[in-house]
Each structure stands twice: as structure tokens, then as C-alpha cells.
mmCIF file with all atom_site columns, C-alpha atoms in Angstrom:
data_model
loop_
_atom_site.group_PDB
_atom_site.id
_atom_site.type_symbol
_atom_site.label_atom_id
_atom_site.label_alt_id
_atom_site.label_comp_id
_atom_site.label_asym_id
_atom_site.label_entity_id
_atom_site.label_seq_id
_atom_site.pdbx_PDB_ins_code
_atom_site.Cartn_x
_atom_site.Cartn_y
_atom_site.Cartn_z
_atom_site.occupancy
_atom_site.B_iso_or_equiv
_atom_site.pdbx_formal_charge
_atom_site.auth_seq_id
_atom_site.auth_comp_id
_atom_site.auth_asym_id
_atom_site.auth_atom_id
_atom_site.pdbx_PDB_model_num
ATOM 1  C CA . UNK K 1 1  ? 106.565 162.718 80.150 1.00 0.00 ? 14  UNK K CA 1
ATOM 2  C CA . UNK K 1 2  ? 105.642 166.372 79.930 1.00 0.00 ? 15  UNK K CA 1
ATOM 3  C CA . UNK K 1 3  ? 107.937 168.673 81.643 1.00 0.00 ? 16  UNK K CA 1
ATOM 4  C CA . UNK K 1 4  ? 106.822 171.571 83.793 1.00 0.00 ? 17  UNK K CA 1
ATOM 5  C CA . UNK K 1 5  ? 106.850 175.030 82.089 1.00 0.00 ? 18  UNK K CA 1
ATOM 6  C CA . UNK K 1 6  ? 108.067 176.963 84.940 1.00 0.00 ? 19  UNK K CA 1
ATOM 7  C CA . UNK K 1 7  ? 111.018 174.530 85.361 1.00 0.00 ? 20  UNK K CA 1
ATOM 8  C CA . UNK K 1 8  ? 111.839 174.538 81.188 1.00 0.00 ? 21  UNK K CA 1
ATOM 9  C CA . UNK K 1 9  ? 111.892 178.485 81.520 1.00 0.00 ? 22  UNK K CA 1
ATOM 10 C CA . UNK K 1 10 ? 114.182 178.463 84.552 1.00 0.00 ? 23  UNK K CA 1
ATOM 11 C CA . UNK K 1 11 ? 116.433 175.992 83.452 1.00 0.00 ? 24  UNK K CA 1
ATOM 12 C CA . UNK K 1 12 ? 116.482 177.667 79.877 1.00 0.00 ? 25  UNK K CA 1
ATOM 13 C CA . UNK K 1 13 ? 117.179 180.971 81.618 1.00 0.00 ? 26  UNK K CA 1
ATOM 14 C CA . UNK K 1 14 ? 119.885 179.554 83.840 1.00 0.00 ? 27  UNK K CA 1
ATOM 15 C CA . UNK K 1 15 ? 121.639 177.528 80.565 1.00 0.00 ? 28  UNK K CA 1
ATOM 16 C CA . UNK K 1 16 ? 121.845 181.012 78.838 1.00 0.00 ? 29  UNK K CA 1
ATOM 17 C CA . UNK K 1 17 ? 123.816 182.746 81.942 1.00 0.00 ? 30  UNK K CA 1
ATOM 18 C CA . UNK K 1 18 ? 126.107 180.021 81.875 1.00 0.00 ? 31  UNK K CA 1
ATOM 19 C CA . UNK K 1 19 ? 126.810 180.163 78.174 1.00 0.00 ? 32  UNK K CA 1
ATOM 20 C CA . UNK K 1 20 ? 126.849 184.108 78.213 1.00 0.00 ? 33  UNK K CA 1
ATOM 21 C CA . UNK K 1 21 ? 129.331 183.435 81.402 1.00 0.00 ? 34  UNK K CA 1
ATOM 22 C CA . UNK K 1 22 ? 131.802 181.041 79.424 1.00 0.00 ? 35  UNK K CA 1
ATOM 23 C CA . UNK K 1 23 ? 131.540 183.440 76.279 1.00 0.00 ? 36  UNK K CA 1
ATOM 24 C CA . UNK K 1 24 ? 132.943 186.393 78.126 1.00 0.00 ? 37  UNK K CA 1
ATOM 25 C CA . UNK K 1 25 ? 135.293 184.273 80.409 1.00 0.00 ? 38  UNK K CA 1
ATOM 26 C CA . UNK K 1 26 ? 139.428 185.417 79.731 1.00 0.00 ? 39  UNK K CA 1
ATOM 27 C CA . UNK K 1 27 ? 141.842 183.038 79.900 1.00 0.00 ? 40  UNK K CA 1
ATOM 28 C CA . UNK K 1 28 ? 145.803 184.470 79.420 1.00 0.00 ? 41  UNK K CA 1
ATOM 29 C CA . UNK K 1 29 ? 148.669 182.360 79.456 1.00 0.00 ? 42  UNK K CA 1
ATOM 30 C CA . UNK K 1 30 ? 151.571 183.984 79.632 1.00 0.00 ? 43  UNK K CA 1
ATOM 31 C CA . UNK K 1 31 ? 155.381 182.325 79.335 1.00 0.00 ? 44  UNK K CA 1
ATOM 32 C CA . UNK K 1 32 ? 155.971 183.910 82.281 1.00 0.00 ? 45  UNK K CA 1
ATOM 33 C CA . UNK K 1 33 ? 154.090 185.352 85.421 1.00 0.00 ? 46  UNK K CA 1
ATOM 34 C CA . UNK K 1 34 ? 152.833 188.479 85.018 1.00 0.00 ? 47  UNK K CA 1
ATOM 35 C CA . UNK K 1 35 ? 153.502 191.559 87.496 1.00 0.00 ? 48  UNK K CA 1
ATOM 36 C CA . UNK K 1 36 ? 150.514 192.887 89.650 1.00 0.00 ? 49  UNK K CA 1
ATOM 37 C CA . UNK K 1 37 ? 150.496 195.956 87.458 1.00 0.00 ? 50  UNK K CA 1
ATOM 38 C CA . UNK K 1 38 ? 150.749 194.349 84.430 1.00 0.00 ? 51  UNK K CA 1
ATOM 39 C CA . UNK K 1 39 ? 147.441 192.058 85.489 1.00 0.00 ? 52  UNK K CA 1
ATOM 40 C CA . UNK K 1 40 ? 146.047 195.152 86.292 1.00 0.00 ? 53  UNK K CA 1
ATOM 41 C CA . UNK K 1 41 ? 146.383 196.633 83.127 1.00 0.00 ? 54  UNK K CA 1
ATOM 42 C CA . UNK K 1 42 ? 144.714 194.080 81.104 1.00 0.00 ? 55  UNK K CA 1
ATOM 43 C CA . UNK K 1 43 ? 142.107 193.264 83.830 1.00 0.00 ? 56  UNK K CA 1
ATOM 44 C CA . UNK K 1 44 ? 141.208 196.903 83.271 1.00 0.00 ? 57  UNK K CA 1
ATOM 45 C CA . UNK K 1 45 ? 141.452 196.784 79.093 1.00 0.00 ? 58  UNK K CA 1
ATOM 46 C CA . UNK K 1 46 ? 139.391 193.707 79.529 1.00 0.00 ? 59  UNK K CA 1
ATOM 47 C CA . UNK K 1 47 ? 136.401 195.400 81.791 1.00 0.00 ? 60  UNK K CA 1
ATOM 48 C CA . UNK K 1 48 ? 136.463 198.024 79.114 1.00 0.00 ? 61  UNK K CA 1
ATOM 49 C CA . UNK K 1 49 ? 135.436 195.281 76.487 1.00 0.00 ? 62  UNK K CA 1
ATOM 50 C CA . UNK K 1 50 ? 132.782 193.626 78.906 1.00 0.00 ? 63  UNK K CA 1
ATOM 51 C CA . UNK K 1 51 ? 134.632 190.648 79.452 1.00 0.00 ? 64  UNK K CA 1
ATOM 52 C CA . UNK K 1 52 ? 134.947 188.970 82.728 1.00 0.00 ? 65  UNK K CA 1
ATOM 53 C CA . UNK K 1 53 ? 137.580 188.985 85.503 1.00 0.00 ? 66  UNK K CA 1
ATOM 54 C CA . UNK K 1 54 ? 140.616 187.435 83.852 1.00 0.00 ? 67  UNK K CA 1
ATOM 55 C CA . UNK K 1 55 ? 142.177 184.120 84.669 1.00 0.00 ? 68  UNK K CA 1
ATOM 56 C CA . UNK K 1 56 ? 145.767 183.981 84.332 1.00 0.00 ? 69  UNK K CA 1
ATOM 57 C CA . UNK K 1 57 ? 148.165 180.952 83.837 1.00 0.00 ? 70  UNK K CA 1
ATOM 58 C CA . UNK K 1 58 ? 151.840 180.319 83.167 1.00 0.00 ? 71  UNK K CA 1
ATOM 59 C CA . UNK K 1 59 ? 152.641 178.133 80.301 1.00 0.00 ? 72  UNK K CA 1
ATOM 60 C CA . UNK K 1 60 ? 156.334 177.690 80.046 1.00 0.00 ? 73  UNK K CA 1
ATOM 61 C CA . UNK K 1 61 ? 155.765 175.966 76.442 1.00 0.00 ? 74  UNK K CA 1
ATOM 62 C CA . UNK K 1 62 ? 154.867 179.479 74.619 1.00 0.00 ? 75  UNK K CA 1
ATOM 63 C CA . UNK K 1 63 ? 158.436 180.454 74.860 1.00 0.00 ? 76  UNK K CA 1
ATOM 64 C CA . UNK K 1 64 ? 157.554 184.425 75.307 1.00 0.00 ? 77  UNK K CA 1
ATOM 65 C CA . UNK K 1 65 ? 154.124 186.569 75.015 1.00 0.00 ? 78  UNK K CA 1
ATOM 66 C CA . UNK K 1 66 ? 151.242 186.354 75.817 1.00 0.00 ? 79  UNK K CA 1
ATOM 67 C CA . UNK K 1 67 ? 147.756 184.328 74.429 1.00 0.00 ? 80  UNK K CA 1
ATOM 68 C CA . UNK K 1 68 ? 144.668 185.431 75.230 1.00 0.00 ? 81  UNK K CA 1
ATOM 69 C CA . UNK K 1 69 ? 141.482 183.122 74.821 1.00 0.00 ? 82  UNK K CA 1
ATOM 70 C CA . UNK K 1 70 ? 137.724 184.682 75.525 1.00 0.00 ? 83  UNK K CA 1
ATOM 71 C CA . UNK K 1 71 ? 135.131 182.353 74.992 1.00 0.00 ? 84  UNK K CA 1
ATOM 72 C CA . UNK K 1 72 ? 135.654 180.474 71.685 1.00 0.00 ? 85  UNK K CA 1
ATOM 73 C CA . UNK K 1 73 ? 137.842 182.852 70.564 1.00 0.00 ? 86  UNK K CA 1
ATOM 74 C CA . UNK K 1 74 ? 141.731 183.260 70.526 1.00 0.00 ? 87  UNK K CA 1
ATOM 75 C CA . UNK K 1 75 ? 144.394 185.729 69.984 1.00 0.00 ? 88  UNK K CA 1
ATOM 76 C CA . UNK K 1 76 ? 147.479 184.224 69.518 1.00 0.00 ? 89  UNK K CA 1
ATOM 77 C CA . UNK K 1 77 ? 150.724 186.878 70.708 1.00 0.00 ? 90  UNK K CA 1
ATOM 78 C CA . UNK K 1 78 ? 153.263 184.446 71.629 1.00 0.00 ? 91  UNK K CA 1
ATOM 79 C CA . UNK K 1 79 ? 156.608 183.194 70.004 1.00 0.00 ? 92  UNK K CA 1
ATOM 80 C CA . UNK K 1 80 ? 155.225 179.457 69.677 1.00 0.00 ? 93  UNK K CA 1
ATOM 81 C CA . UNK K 1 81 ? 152.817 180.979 68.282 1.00 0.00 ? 94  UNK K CA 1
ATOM 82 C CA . UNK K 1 82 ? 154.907 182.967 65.486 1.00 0.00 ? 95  UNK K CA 1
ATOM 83 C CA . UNK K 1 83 ? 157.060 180.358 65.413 1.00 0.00 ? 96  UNK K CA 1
ATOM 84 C CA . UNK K 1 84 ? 154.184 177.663 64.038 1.00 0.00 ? 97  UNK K CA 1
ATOM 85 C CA . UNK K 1 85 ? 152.711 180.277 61.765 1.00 0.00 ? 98  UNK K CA 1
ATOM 86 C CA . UNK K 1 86 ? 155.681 180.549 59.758 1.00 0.00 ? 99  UNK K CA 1
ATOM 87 C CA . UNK K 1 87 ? 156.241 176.900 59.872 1.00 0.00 ? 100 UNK K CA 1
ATOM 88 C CA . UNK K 1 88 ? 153.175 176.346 58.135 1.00 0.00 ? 101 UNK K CA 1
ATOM 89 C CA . UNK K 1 89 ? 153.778 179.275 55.521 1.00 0.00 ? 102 UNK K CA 1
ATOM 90 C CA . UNK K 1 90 ? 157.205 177.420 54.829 1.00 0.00 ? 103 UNK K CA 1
ATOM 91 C CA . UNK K 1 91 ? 155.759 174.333 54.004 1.00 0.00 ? 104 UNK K CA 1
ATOM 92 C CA . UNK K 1 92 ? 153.014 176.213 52.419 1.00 0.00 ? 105 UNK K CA 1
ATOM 93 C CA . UNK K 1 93 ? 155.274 177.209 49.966 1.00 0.00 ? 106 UNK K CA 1
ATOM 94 C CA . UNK K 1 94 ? 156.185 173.960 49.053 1.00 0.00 ? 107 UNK K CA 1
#
């Protein structure tokens, strides 16, 4: 089965807007909900890195902080977080 050109070209051009999309997408999970200002703040600090709009969920299980995901990446500012890290060391050590 051969497959039309034009559609492989669209297709292929559509598949690498979605994964450019997902690779700039924000995702921060905070232990608490964060003020309007605050949102603002990093929704601005964000567009100054050419990420996208930032999505913004509470997760009660991070204790306190924040954690920040874009795309496949994720920085990690929370006191589960912490709290795991020098778990690990400890046993590390061990």
C-alpha cells in the first residue's frame, strides 16, 4: 500500500507541532494554590524562556514548594522532594 506524499508530509508536519507543543508544555504543582500574582510571575518567567502557557495543579502530597515539569524535563523544589533526596543519600551511605 503506498501512501500519498502530500498526506506523509502533512501528517509528518502536524506530528512535529504536537511534539514541539508537549516539549514546551509547563506543568507546576504546587502544595498549595498559588495567588494570581504569584501565577503571574512565573507565567511571565516562563514566556521569557519560550515555554507555553503554564498549567497549574495542587498536589497536597509535596508537603511545601513548588515542582515544575516542561516537557520531559523536571525541576524538583519541593520538601518531598528534599525529603527523598536525602533519604537516598542516607542509605547511600550505607
Amino acid at each position: 500500500m503506498k501512501i500519498n506524499p502530500k498526506l506523509k508530509k502533512d501528517l509528518k508536519s502536524f506530528l512535529l507541532e504536537n511534539i514541539q507543543k508537549e516539549q514546551n508544555r509547563v506543568l507546576v504543582m504546587s502544595a498549595d494554590a498559588l495567588e494570581s500574582d504569584e501565577k503571574k510571575i512565573l507565567s511571565k518567567k516562563f514566556s521569557d524562556l519560550n515555554w507555553n502557557e503554564a498549567d497549574f495543579q495542587v498536589d497536597k502530597s509535596i508537603i511545601a514548594g513548588i515542582i515544575i515539569k516542561v516537557g520531559s524535563k523536571t525541576i524538583d523544589l519541593s520538601l518531598m522532594g528534599s525529603l527523598s533526596k536525602l533519604s537516598n543519600t542516607l542509605y547511600e551511605i550505607d
